[in-house]
mmCIF file of C-alpha atoms in Angstrom:
data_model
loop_
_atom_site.group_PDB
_atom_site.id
_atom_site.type_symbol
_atom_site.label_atom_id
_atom_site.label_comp_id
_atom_site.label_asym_id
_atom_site.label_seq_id
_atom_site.Cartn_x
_atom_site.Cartn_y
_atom_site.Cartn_z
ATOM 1 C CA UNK A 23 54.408 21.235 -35.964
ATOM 2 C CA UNK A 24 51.757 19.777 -38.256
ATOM 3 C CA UNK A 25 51.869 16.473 -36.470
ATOM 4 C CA UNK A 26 51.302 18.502 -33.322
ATOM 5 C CA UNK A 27 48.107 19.974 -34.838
ATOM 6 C CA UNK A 28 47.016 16.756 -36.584
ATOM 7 C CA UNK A 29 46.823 15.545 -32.852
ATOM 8 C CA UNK A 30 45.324 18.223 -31.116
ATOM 9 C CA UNK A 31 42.459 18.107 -34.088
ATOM 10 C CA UNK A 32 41.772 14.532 -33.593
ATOM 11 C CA UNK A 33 41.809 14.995 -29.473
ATOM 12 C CA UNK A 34 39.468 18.363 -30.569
ATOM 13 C CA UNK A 35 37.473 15.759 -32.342
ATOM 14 C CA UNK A 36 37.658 12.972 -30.408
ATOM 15 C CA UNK A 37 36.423 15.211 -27.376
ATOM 16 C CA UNK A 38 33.392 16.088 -29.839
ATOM 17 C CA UNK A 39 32.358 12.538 -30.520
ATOM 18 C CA UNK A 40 32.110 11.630 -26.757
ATOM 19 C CA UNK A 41 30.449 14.889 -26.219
ATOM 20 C CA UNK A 42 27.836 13.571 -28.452
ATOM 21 C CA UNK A 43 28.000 10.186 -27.556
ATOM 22 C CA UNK A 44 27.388 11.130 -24.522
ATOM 23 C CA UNK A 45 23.971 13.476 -25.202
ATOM 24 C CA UNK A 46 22.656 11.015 -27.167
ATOM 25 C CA UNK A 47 22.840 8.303 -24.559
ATOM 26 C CA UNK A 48 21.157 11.167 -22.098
ATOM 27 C CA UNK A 49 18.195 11.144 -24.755
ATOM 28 C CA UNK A 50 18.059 6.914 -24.533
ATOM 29 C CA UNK A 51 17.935 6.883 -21.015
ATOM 30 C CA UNK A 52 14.589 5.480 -19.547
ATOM 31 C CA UNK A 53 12.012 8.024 -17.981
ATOM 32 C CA UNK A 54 9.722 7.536 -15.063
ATOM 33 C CA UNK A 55 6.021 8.734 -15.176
ATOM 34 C CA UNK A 56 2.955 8.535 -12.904
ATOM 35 C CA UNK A 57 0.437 6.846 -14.087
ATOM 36 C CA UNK A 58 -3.220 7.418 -13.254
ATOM 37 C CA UNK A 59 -6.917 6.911 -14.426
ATOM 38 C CA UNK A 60 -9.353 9.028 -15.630
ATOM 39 C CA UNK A 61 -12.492 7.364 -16.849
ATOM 40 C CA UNK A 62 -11.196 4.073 -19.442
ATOM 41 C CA UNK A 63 -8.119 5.958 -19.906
ATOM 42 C CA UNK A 64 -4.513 5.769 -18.354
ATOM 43 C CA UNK A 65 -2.545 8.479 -18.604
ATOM 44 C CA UNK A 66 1.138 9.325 -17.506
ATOM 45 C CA UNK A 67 2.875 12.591 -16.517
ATOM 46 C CA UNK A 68 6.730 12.525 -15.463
ATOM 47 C CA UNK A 69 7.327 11.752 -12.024
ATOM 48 C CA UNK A 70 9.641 14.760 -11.436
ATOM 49 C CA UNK A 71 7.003 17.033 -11.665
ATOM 50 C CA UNK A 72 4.698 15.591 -8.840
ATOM 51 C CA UNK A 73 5.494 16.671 -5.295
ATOM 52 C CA UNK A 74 3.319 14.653 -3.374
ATOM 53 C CA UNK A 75 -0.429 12.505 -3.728
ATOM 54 C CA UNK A 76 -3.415 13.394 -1.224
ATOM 55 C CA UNK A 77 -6.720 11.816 -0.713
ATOM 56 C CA UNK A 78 -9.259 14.103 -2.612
ATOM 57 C CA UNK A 79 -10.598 16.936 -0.220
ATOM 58 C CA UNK A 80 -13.047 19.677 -1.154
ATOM 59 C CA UNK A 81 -11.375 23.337 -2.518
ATOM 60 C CA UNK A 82 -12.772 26.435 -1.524
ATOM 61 C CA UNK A 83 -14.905 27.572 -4.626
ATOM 62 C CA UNK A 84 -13.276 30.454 -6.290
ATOM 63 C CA UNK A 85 -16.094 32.639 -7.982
ATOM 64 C CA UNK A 86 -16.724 32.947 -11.897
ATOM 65 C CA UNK A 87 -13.622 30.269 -12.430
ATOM 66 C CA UNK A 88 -14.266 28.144 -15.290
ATOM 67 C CA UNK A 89 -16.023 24.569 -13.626
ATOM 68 C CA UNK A 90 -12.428 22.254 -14.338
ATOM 69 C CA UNK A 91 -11.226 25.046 -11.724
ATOM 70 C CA UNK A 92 -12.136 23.077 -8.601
ATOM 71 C CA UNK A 93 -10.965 26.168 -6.056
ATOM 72 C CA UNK A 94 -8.301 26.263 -4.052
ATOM 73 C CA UNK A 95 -6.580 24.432 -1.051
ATOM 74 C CA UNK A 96 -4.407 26.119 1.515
ATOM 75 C CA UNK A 97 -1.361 23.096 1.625
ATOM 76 C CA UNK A 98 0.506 23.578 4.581
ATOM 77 C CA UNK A 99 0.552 27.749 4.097
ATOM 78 C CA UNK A 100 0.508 27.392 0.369
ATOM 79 C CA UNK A 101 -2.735 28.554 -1.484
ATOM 80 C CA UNK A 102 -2.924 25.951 -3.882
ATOM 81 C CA UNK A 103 -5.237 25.629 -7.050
ATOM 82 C CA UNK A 104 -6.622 22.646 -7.768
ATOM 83 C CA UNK A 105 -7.947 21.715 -11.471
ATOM 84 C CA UNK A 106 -9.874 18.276 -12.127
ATOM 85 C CA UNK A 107 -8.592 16.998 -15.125
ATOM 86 C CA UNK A 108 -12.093 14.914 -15.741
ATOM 87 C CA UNK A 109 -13.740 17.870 -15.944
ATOM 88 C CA UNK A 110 -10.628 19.623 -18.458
ATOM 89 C CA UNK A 111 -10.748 16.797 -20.542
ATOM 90 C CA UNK A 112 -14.652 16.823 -20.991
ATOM 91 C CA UNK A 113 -14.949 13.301 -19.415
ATOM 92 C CA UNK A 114 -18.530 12.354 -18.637
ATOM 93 C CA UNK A 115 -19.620 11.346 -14.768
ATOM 94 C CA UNK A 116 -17.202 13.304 -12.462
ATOM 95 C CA UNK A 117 -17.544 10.980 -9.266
ATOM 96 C CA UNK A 118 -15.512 11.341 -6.327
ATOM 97 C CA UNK A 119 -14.832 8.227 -4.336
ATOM 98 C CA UNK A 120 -12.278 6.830 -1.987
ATOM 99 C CA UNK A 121 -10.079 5.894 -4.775
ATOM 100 C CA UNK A 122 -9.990 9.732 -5.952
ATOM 101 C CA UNK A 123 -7.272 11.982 -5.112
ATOM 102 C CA UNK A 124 -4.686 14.894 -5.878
ATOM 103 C CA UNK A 125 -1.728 14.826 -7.491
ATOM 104 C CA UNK A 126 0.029 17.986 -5.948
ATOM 105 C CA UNK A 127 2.857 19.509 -8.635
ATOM 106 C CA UNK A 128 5.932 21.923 -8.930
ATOM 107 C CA UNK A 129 5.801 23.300 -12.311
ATOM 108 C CA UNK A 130 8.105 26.491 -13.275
ATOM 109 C CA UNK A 131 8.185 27.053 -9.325
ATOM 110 C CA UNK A 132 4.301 27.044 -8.830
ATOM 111 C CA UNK A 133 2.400 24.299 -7.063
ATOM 112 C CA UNK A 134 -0.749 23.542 -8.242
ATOM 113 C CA UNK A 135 -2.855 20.088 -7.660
ATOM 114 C CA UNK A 136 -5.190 17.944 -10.565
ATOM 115 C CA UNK A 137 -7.936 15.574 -9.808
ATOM 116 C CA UNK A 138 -7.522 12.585 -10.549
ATOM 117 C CA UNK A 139 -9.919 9.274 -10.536
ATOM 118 C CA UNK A 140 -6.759 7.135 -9.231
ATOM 119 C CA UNK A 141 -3.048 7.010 -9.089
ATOM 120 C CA UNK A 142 -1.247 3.498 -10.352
ATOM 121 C CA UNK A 143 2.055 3.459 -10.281
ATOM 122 C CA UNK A 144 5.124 4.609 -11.473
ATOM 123 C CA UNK A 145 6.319 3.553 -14.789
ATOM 124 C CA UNK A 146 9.877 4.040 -16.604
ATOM 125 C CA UNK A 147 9.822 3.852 -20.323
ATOM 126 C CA UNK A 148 12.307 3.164 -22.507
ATOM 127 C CA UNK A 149 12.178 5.325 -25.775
ATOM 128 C CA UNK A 150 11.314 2.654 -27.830
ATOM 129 C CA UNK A 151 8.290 2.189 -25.367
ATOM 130 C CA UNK A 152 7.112 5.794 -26.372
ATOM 131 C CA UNK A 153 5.079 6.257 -29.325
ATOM 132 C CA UNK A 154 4.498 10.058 -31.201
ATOM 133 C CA UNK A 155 1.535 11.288 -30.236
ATOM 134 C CA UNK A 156 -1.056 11.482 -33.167
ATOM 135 C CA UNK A 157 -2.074 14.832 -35.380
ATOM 136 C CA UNK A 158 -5.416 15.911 -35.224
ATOM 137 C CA UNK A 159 -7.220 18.623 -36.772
ATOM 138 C CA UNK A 160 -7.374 22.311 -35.764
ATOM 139 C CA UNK A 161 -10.370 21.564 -33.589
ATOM 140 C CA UNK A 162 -8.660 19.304 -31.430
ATOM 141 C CA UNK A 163 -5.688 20.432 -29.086
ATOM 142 C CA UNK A 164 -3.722 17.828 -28.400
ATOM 143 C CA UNK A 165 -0.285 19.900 -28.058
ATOM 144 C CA UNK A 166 -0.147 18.929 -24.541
ATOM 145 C CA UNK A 167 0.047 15.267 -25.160
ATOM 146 C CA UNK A 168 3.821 14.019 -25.632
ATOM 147 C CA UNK A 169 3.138 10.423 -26.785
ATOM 148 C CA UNK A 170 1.286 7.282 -26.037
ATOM 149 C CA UNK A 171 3.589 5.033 -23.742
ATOM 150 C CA UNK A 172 3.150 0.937 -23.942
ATOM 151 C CA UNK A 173 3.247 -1.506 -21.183
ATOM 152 C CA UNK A 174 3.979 -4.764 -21.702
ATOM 153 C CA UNK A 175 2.699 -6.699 -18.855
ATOM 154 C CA UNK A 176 2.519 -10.609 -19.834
ATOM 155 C CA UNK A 177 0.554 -11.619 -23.094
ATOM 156 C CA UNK A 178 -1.488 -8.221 -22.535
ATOM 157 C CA UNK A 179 -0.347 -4.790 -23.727
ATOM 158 C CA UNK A 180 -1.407 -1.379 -22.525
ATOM 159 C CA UNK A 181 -1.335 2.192 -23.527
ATOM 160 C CA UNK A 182 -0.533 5.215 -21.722
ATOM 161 C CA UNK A 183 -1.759 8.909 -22.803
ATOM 162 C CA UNK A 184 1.739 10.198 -21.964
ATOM 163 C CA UNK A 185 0.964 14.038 -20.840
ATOM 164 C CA UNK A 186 3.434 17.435 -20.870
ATOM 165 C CA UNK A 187 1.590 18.772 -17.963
ATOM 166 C CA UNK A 188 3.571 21.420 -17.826
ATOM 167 C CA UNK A 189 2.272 22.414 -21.332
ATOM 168 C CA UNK A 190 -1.476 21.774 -20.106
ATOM 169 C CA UNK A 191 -1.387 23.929 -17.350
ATOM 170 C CA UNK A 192 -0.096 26.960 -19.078
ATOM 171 C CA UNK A 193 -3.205 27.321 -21.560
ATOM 172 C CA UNK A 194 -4.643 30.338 -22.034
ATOM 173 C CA UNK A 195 -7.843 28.654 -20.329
ATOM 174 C CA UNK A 196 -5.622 27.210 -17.713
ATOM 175 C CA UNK A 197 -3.757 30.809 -17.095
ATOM 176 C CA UNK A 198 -1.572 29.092 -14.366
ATOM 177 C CA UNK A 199 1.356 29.259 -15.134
ATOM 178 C CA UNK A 200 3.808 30.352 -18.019
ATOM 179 C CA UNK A 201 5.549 28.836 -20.710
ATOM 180 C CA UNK A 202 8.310 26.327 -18.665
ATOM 181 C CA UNK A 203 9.698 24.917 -21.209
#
């Protein structure tokens, strides 16, 4: 009888450490974002949150909306608001070119597009690639940035601004959507 227990406990516990083993491995494995430019910068938000990239168009103006509110876009049926991220971020000399367009996203069953000055690629980092974003100050909210990514790309090395847009978009200036997370 207590042989019979000793084995169920270390099945019981056996079970636990591949149960573990096996979470932990979920939180090693490699993650794809989107990168994209704005300004100098590169920045990166995870590729399961974008739906689909358009060439910038013009949004219907939508009055007394703060000026990062572009307006909104009717996508296919769906009234869709589109926020450029230049303008959110307080980046200097919003152009709009060919190489401009929308990232269209699915966040907490909402679609919503950004601006952005131009889409990369898609990147998959490693969690060793993936940095902790820095503290700043009370003045400075930086609680929607998850960590700064590296790229390795021969002898040169690049950062990425990694983004929880998710978390951006559910600001109390924002007011898109709620809390996802």
């Amino acid at each position: 009888m207590k042989q019979e227990k000793k084995r169920m406990n270390m099945m019981t516990d056996a079970t636990h450490v591949a149960q573990h083993e096996e979470a932990r491995a979920a939180n090693v494995q490699p993650r794809e974002y989107l990168s994209f430019q704005l300004g100098a910068e590169e920045y990166g938000i995870d590729i399961l949150r974008v739906q689909e990239i358009r060439g910038y168009a013009d949004a219907t103006r939508i009055a007394n909306a703060p000026s990062f509110i572009k307006g909104v876009l009717n996508l296919r049926g769906t009234i869709v608001p589109i926020i450029d991220l230049r303008m959110k971020f307080n980046l200097p000399d919003v152009k709009y070119d060919s190489q401009t367009v929308t990232i269209v996203l699915n966040i907490g069953n909402r679609v919503m597009g950004v601006v952005v000055d131009s889409v990369s690629d898609v990147i998959e980092f490693k969690p060793d690639q993936i940095r902790e974003a820095p503290e700043f100050n009370a003045t400075v909210d930086a609680s929607h940035i998850t960590g700064l990514g590296t790229v390795k790309t021969g002898d040169e090395e690049r950062m990425l601004i990694l983004l929880d847009i998710a978390r951006l978009m559910s600001t109390a200036d924002m007011g898109l959507v709620q809390s996802v997370h």
